[in-house]
Amino acid sequence: MGKTLFGLVGPVLVAGSFLIDAGPFGPTRVRLEDGRTLRIPAETHAFYRMLTQEGRLHGKQGRPPTAFEVEAGIRLRRRHEALWTARFGQRPRTPEAAYVFPVVGGWLPARSGYTPGHRAEDLFAPPGSQVVAPATMLIVHAGYLSKTAGEAVVGFVPPAPAQPRARYLVLVHLDASPAKAKVGEVVEAGTVVGFIAAGDEALVGNALGRPPHLHFVIREEGPDGRLAGVPVWDLLQQALQRARHQAAGSAAGSGQGRP
Ligand SMILES: [Zn+2]
């Protein structure tokens, strides 16, 4: 239990330094199901509003985004893009056909769970399973994100000729371990960025009481500058097939090498 509280401190502090203008938001306190209280920086709220805009990451849709939220979101994406370009130039983006299934050993339900009230897919796996970057991405958040999300890692993928819209890849319901990717670094597709939380962990947001899973979201910039969810089941299904194919291939390969 000790790791959870102290595990939060680093990521929350780092979250306050990711360049967002907090605008009308102020810091708040969140009371967790186990009675502990977390102080959430204003920047985390602002980032969460920017990320969700027309609705929450979970549950029913909220109010439409305000002009402030859309404008702040566009400004923030430009900063993230500038940060990427300053550090990594014209580094190629991961094509969708090369996205990595984000949970090592995880499984995808046979039918999509993407609905107007759940613009995401839930990928199930035992607690502690590795969560990996689906694509090469700039880490822009790592730590507590919201009461429904709990702990999350968010990566930014800038626009590219083959994928002209900026994206945020959102990995939700991670455990509270500080062993997460760090804000400001670019991680390659397939890099471990966190771990699946136990379903009874107080920091997993609305995954509390459900089988342990990753709530995986892609938020993509629209022509009007708003971010909106995009369906991800097909992409994940293909990524999972590739992962299984590679695992089968490497198992066969190692078998051949034995005397
Ligand atoms: Zn979910």
Coordinates of C-alpha atoms and ligand atoms in Angstrom, one line a residue:
M1 CA 0.0 0.0 0.0
G2 CA 2.9 2.3 0.8
K3 CA 3.9 2.6 -2.8
T4 CA 0.6 4.1 -3.9
L5 CA 0.7 7.4 -2.0
F6 CA 4.4 8.1 -2.6
G7 CA 4.1 6.9 -6.1
L8 CA 1.7 9.7 -6.8
V9 CA 3.8 12.6 -5.6
G10 CA 6.4 12.6 -8.4
P11 CA 4.0 12.4 -11.4
V12 CA 1.6 14.9 -10.0
L13 CA 4.4 17.5 -9.5
V14 CA 5.7 16.8 -13.0
A15 CA 2.2 17.2 -14.4
G16 CA 2.2 20.8 -13.2
S17 CA 5.2 21.6 -15.5
F18 CA 3.8 20.6 -18.9
L19 CA 3.3 24.1 -20.2
I20 CA -0.5 24.4 -20.1
D21 CA -2.2 27.6 -19.2
A22 CA -4.5 26.7 -16.4
G23 CA -7.0 29.4 -17.3
P24 CA -10.0 29.4 -15.1
F25 CA -9.1 26.2 -13.3
G26 CA -7.7 26.1 -9.8
P27 CA -6.2 23.3 -7.7
T28 CA -8.6 21.0 -6.0
R29 CA -8.6 18.1 -3.7
V30 CA -9.9 14.7 -4.6
R31 CA -11.0 12.2 -2.0
L32 CA -10.3 8.6 -3.0
E33 CA -12.4 5.6 -2.2
D34 CA -10.0 4.5 0.5
G35 CA -10.3 7.8 2.3
R36 CA -7.0 9.4 1.2
T37 CA -7.0 12.9 -0.3
L38 CA -5.0 14.0 -3.3
R39 CA -4.2 17.6 -4.2
I40 CA -4.7 18.0 -8.0
P41 CA -2.9 20.9 -9.7
A42 CA -4.9 23.3 -11.7
E43 CA -2.8 22.3 -14.8
T44 CA -4.1 18.7 -14.5
H45 CA -7.7 19.9 -14.6
A46 CA -6.9 22.2 -17.6
F47 CA -5.2 19.4 -19.4
Y48 CA -8.0 17.0 -18.7
R49 CA -10.6 19.4 -20.0
M50 CA -8.5 20.0 -23.1
L51 CA -8.2 16.3 -23.6
T52 CA -11.9 15.4 -23.1
Q53 CA -13.6 18.6 -24.4
E54 CA -17.0 17.3 -25.7
G55 CA -17.2 14.7 -23.0
R56 CA -15.4 12.8 -20.3
L57 CA -13.1 9.9 -21.1
H58 CA -15.8 7.8 -19.4
G59 CA -19.5 7.7 -19.0
K60 CA -22.0 10.1 -20.2
Q61 CA -21.1 13.0 -22.4
G62 CA -20.7 16.4 -20.8
R63 CA -21.3 19.9 -22.0
P64 CA -19.8 21.2 -25.2
P65 CA -16.3 22.6 -24.9
T66 CA -16.0 26.3 -24.2
A67 CA -14.1 28.6 -26.6
F68 CA -11.4 28.8 -24.0
E69 CA -11.0 25.1 -23.8
V70 CA -10.7 24.7 -27.6
E71 CA -8.3 27.6 -27.9
A72 CA -6.2 26.4 -25.0
G73 CA -6.2 23.0 -26.5
I74 CA -4.9 24.2 -29.8
R75 CA -2.2 26.3 -28.1
L76 CA -1.1 23.3 -26.1
R77 CA -1.0 21.1 -29.1
R78 CA 1.2 23.6 -30.9
R79 CA 3.5 23.7 -27.9
H80 CA 3.7 19.9 -27.8
E81 CA 4.4 19.9 -31.5
A82 CA 7.1 22.5 -31.1
L83 CA 8.7 20.5 -28.3
W84 CA 8.7 17.4 -30.5
T85 CA 10.2 19.2 -33.5
A86 CA 12.8 20.9 -31.3
R87 CA 14.0 17.6 -29.9
F88 CA 13.3 15.2 -32.7
G89 CA 12.9 17.2 -35.9
Q90 CA 11.2 15.3 -38.7
R91 CA 11.4 12.0 -37.1
P92 CA 8.9 9.6 -38.8
R93 CA 5.7 8.8 -37.0
T94 CA 4.5 5.3 -36.4
P95 CA 2.1 4.2 -39.2
E96 CA -1.2 2.8 -38.0
A97 CA -0.3 -0.5 -39.6
A98 CA 2.7 -0.7 -37.2
Y99 CA 0.9 0.3 -33.9
V100 CA 1.8 -2.0 -31.0
F101 CA -0.9 -3.7 -28.9
P102 CA -0.7 -1.7 -25.7
V103 CA -0.9 -4.4 -23.1
V104 CA 1.6 -7.3 -23.1
G105 CA -0.3 -10.5 -22.8
G106 CA -3.6 -8.6 -22.8
W107 CA -6.7 -9.5 -24.7
L108 CA -9.4 -7.6 -26.6
P109 CA -13.1 -8.4 -26.3
A110 CA -14.6 -10.0 -29.4
R111 CA -16.8 -7.0 -29.9
S112 CA -16.0 -3.4 -29.7
G113 CA -16.8 -1.6 -26.5
Y114 CA -16.7 1.8 -28.2
T115 CA -20.0 3.7 -27.8
P116 CA -21.0 7.3 -27.6
G117 CA -20.7 7.0 -23.8
H118 CA -17.4 5.1 -23.9
R119 CA -15.1 6.3 -26.7
A120 CA -12.5 3.8 -25.8
E121 CA -11.7 0.1 -25.7
D122 CA -11.0 -1.9 -22.5
L123 CA -8.1 -4.3 -22.8
F124 CA -8.1 -6.9 -20.0
A125 CA -4.9 -8.3 -18.4
P126 CA -3.7 -9.4 -15.0
P127 CA -2.6 -6.6 -12.6
G128 CA 1.0 -5.7 -13.1
S129 CA 1.0 -6.5 -16.8
Q130 CA 3.2 -4.2 -18.9
V131 CA 1.5 -1.3 -20.7
V132 CA 3.5 -0.2 -23.8
A133 CA 3.4 2.8 -26.1
P134 CA 1.3 1.9 -29.1
A135 CA 3.3 4.4 -31.3
T136 CA 6.3 6.5 -30.9
M137 CA 5.0 9.4 -28.8
L138 CA 6.0 12.4 -26.6
I139 CA 5.0 11.8 -23.0
V140 CA 2.9 14.8 -21.9
H141 CA 1.3 13.4 -18.8
A142 CA 2.2 10.6 -16.4
G143 CA 0.3 10.3 -13.1
Y144 CA -3.1 11.0 -11.7
L145 CA -5.4 12.4 -14.3
S146 CA -9.0 12.5 -13.0
K147 CA -11.4 10.8 -10.6
T148 CA -12.8 8.5 -13.3
A149 CA -9.5 7.9 -15.1
G150 CA -7.2 7.5 -12.0
E151 CA -3.6 7.1 -13.0
A152 CA -2.8 7.5 -16.7
V153 CA 0.0 8.1 -19.2
V154 CA -0.8 10.4 -22.2
G155 CA 1.4 10.5 -25.3
F156 CA 1.3 13.1 -28.0
V157 CA 1.8 12.2 -31.7
P158 CA 2.3 15.2 -34.0
P159 CA 0.7 15.4 -37.4
A160 CA 2.5 13.8 -40.3
P161 CA 1.8 13.4 -44.1
A162 CA 0.3 9.9 -43.6
Q163 CA -1.6 11.0 -40.5
P164 CA -2.3 14.7 -40.8
R165 CA -4.1 15.1 -37.5
A166 CA -2.4 15.4 -34.2
R167 CA -3.3 12.7 -31.7
Y168 CA -3.2 12.0 -28.0
L169 CA -2.9 8.3 -27.1
V170 CA -4.4 7.9 -23.6
L171 CA -3.6 4.9 -21.4
V172 CA -5.9 4.9 -18.4
H173 CA -6.2 2.8 -15.2
L174 CA -2.5 2.3 -14.6
D175 CA -1.2 1.5 -11.2
A176 CA 0.3 4.2 -9.0
S177 CA 3.9 3.0 -9.4
P178 CA 6.3 5.8 -10.1
A179 CA 7.9 3.5 -12.7
K180 CA 6.2 5.2 -15.5
A181 CA 7.4 7.0 -18.6
K182 CA 8.5 10.5 -17.7
V183 CA 6.9 13.7 -19.0
G184 CA 9.0 15.3 -21.8
E185 CA 10.6 12.1 -23.1
V186 CA 9.8 10.5 -26.4
V187 CA 9.3 6.7 -26.2
E188 CA 9.5 4.3 -29.1
A189 CA 6.5 2.2 -30.0
G190 CA 6.6 -0.9 -27.7
T191 CA 8.4 0.8 -24.8
V192 CA 7.0 0.0 -21.3
V193 CA 5.3 3.1 -20.0
G194 CA 3.4 1.7 -17.0
F195 CA 1.5 -1.3 -15.5
I196 CA -2.1 -2.5 -15.2
A197 CA -3.6 -1.6 -11.9
A198 CA -5.5 -4.1 -9.8
G199 CA -9.2 -3.5 -10.2
D200 CA -9.6 -2.9 -6.4
E201 CA -6.9 -0.2 -6.3
A202 CA -8.4 3.1 -5.3
L203 CA -6.5 5.0 -8.0
V204 CA -7.9 3.2 -11.0
G205 CA -10.9 5.6 -11.2
N206 CA -14.1 4.0 -12.4
A207 CA -12.3 0.7 -13.0
L208 CA -12.7 0.2 -9.3
G209 CA -14.5 -3.2 -8.7
R210 CA -14.1 -4.3 -12.3
P211 CA -11.6 -6.8 -13.7
P212 CA -8.2 -5.2 -14.2
H213 CA -8.0 -3.5 -17.6
L214 CA -6.5 -0.7 -19.7
H215 CA -8.9 1.9 -20.9
F216 CA -7.4 2.9 -24.2
V217 CA -8.4 6.1 -26.0
I218 CA -7.2 8.0 -29.0
R219 CA -8.2 11.7 -29.1
E220 CA -7.6 13.2 -32.5
E221 CA -7.7 16.9 -33.6
G222 CA -10.5 17.8 -35.9
P223 CA -10.6 20.6 -38.5
D224 CA -12.1 23.0 -36.0
G225 CA -9.4 22.3 -33.5
R226 CA -11.5 20.2 -31.1
L227 CA -10.3 16.9 -30.0
A228 CA -12.6 13.9 -30.5
G229 CA -12.4 10.2 -29.8
V230 CA -11.8 7.9 -32.7
P231 CA -12.8 4.2 -32.9
V232 CA -9.8 2.0 -32.1
W233 CA -11.1 -1.6 -32.2
D234 CA -9.9 -2.5 -35.7
L235 CA -6.5 -1.0 -35.1
L236 CA -6.2 -2.9 -31.9
Q237 CA -7.4 -6.2 -33.4
Q238 CA -4.7 -5.9 -36.2
A239 CA -2.0 -5.0 -33.6
L240 CA -3.0 -8.0 -31.5
Q241 CA -2.8 -10.3 -34.5
R242 CA 0.6 -9.0 -35.4
A243 CA 1.8 -9.5 -31.8
R244 CA 0.5 -13.1 -31.7
H245 CA 2.0 -13.8 -35.1
Q246 CA 5.4 -12.5 -33.9
A247 CA 5.2 -14.5 -30.7
A248 CA 4.4 -17.7 -32.6
G249 CA 7.2 -17.0 -35.0
S250 CA 9.8 -16.4 -32.3
A251 CA 8.6 -19.5 -30.4
A252 CA 9.0 -21.6 -33.6
G253 CA 12.4 -20.0 -34.3
S254 CA 13.7 -20.7 -30.8
G255 CA 12.5 -24.3 -31.1
Q256 CA 14.4 -24.8 -34.3
G257 CA 17.6 -23.7 -32.6
R258 CA 17.5 -26.4 -30.0
P259 CA 19.5 -29.6 -30.4
Ligands
ZN1 ZN -13.2 1.8 -20.3

